[in-house]
PDB file of C-alpha atoms in Angstrom:
ATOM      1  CA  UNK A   1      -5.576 -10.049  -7.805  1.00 83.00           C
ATOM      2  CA  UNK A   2      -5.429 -10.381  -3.880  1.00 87.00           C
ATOM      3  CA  UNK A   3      -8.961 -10.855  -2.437  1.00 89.00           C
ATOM      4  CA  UNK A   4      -8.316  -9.338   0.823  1.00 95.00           C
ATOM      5  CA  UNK A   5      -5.234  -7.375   2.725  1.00 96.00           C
ATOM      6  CA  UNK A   6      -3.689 -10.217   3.834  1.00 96.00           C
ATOM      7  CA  UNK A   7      -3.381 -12.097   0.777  1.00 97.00           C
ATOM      8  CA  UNK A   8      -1.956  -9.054  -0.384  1.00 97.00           C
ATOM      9  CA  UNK A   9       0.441  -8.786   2.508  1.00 96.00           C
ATOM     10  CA  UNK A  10       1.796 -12.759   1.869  1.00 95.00           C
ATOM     11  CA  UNK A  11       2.269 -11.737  -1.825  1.00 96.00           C
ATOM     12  CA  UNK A  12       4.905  -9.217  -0.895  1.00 96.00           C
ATOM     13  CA  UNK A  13       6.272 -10.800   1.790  1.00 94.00           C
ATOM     14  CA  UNK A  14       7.920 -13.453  -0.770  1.00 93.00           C
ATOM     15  CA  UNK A  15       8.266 -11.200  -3.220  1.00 94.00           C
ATOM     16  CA  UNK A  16      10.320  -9.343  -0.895  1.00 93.00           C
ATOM     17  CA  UNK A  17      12.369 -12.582   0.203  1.00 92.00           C
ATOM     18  CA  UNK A  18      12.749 -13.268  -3.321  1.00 92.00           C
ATOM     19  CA  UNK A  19      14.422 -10.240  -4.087  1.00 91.00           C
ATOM     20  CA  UNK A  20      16.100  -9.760  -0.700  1.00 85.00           C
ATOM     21  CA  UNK A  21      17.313 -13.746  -1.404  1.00 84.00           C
ATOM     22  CA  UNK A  22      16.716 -14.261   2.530  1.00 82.00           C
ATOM     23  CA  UNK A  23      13.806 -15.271   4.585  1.00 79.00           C
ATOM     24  CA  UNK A  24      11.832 -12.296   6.014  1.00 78.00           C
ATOM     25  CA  UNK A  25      10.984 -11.491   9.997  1.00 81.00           C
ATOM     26  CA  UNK A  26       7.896  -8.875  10.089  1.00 77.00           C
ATOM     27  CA  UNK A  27      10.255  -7.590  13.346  1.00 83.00           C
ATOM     28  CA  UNK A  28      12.140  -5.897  10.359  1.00 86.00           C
ATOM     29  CA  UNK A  29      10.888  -2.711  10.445  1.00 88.00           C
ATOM     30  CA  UNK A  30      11.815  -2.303   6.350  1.00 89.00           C
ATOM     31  CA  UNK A  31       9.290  -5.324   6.234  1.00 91.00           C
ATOM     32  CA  UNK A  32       6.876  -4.161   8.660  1.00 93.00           C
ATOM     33  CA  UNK A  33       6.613  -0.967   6.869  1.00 95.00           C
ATOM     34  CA  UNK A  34       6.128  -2.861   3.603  1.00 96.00           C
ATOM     35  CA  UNK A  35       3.441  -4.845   4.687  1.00 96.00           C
ATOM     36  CA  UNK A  36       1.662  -1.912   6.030  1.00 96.00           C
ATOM     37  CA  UNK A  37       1.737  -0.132   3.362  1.00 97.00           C
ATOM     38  CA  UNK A  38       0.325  -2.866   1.429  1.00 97.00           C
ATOM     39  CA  UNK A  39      -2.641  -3.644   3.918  1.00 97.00           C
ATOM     40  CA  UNK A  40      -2.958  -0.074   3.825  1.00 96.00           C
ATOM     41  CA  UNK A  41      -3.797   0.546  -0.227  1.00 97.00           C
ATOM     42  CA  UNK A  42      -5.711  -2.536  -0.345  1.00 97.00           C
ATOM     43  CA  UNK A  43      -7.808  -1.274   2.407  1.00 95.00           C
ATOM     44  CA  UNK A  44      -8.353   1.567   1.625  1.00 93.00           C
ATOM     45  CA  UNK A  45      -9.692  -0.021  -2.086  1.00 95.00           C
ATOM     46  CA  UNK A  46     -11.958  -2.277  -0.817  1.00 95.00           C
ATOM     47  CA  UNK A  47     -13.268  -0.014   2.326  1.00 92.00           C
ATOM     48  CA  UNK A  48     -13.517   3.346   0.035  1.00 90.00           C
ATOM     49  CA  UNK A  49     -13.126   2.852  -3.482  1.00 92.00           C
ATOM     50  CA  UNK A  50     -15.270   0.333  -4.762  1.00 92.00           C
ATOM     51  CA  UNK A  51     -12.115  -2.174  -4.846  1.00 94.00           C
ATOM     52  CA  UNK A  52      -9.415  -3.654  -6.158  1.00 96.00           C
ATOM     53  CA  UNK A  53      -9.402  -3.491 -10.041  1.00 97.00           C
ATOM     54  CA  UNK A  54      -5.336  -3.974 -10.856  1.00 97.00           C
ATOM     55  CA  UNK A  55      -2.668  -5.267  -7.933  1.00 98.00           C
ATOM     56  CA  UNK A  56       1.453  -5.375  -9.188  1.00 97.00           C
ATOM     57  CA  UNK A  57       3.767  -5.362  -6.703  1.00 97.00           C
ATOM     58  CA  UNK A  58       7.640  -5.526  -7.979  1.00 97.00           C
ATOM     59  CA  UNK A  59      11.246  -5.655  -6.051  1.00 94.00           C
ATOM     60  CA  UNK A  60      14.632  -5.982  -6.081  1.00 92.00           C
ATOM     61  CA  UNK A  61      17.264  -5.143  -3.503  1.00 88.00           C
ATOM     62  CA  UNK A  62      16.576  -1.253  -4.024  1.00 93.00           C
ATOM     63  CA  UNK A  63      12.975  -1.273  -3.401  1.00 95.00           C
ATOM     64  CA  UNK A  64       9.224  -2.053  -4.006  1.00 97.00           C
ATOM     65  CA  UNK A  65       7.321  -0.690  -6.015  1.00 98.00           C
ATOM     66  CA  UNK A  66       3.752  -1.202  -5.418  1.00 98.00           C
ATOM     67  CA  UNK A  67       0.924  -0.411  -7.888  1.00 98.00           C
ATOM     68  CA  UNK A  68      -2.795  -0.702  -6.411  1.00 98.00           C
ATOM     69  CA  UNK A  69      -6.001   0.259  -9.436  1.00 97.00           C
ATOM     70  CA  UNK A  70      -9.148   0.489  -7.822  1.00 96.00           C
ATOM     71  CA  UNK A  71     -12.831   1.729  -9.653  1.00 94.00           C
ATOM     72  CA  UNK A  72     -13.024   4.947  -7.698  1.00 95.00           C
ATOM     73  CA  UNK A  73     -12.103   8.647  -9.308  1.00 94.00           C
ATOM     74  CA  UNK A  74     -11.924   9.926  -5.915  1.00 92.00           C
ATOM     75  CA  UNK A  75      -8.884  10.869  -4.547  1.00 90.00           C
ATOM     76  CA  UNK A  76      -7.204   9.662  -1.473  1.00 88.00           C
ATOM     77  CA  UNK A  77      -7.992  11.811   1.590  1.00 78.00           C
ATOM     78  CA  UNK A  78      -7.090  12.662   5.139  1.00 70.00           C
ATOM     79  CA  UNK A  79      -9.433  13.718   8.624  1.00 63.00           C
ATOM     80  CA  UNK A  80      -8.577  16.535  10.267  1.00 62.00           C
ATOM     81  CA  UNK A  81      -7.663  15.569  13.443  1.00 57.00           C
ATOM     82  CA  UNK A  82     -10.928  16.092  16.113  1.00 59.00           C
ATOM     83  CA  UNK A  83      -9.642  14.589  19.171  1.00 62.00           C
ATOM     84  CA  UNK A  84     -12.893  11.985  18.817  1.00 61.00           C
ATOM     85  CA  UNK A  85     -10.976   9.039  18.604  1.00 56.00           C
ATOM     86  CA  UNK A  86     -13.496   8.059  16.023  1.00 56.00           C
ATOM     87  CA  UNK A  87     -11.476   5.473  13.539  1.00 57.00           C
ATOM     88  CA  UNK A  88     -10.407   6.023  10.054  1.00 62.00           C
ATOM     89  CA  UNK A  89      -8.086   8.859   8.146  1.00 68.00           C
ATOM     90  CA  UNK A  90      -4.931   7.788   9.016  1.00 77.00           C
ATOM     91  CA  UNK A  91      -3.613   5.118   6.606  1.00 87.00           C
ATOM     92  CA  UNK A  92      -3.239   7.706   4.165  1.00 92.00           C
ATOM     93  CA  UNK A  93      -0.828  10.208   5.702  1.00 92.00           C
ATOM     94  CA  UNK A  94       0.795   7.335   6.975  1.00 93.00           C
ATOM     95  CA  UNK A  95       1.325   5.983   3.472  1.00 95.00           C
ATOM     96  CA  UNK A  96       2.728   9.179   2.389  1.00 95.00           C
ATOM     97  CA  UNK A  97       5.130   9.499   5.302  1.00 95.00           C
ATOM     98  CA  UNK A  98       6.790   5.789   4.578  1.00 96.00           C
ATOM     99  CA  UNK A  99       6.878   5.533   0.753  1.00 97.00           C
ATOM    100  CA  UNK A 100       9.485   7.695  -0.937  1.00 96.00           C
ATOM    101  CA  UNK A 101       7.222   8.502  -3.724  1.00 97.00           C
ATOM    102  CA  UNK A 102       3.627   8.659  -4.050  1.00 97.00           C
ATOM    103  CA  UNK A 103       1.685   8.825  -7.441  1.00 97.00           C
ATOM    104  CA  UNK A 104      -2.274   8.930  -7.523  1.00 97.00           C
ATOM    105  CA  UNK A 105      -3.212   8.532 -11.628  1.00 97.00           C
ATOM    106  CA  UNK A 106      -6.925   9.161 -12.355  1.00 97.00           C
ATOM    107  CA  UNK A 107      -7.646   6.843 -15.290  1.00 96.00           C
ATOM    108  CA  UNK A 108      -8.835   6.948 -18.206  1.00 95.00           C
ATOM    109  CA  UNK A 109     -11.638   4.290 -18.289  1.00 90.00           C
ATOM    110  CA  UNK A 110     -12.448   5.593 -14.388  1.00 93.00           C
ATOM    111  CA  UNK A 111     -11.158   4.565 -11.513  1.00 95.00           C
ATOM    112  CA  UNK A 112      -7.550   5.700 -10.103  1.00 97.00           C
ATOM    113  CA  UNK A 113      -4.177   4.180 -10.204  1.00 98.00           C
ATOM    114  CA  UNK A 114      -1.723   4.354  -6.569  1.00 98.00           C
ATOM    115  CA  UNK A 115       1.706   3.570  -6.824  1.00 98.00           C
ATOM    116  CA  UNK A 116       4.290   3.782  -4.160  1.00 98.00           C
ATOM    117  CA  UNK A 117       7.436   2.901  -3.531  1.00 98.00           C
ATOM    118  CA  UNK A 118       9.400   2.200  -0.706  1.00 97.00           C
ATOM    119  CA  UNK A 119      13.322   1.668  -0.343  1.00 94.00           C
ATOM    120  CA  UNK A 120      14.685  -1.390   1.096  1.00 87.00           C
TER     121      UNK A 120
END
């Protein structure tokens, strides 16, 4: 389980080169996105939802697939947009708009399951 964004991030990264079978530049916008979505989920786990309970991340030359538990039933939200600059409320939409699918799973023994996936 990744302790932090980052380690999260450097997980997928050779995941991704792994399944790609080349090395990776984050100038790649496929990769980029990736990795932001990644930073993103775990984020958003740690800052809102109590944290990270299950990480999986899985590729191949289609896609990742990237499954992120955490121990919160709340579902993911977004700020309406108040033209205070204040931060927050927009990792989620942006999830949404790069991943081809989005599933939020409340489960059973609490908590929520997020998986995304993205095509490569």
């Amino acid at each position: 389980m990744p302790v932090d964004a980052a380690e999260a991030r450097r997980r997928v990264k050779v995941l991704l080169g792994a399944a790609l079978g080349r090395s990776l530049s984050t100038q790649d916008p496929v990769v980029a996105d990736a990795l932001l979505v990644t930073s993103e989920l775990v984020t958003n786990a740690l800052r809102h939802a109590g944290g990270v309970t299950a990480f999986e991340a899985m590729a191949d030359r289609v896609g990742l697939r990237l499954v992120v538990e955490d121990a919160s039933p709340g579902l993911p939200s977004t700020k309406e947009p108040s033209g205070d600059f204040t931060p927050g409320g927009y990792g989620w939409p942006m999830i949404c708009r790069l991943a081809t699918s989005v599933t939020v799973s409340l489960l059973p023994s609490g908590g929520k399951r997020i998986q995304v996936f993205l095509p490569l």
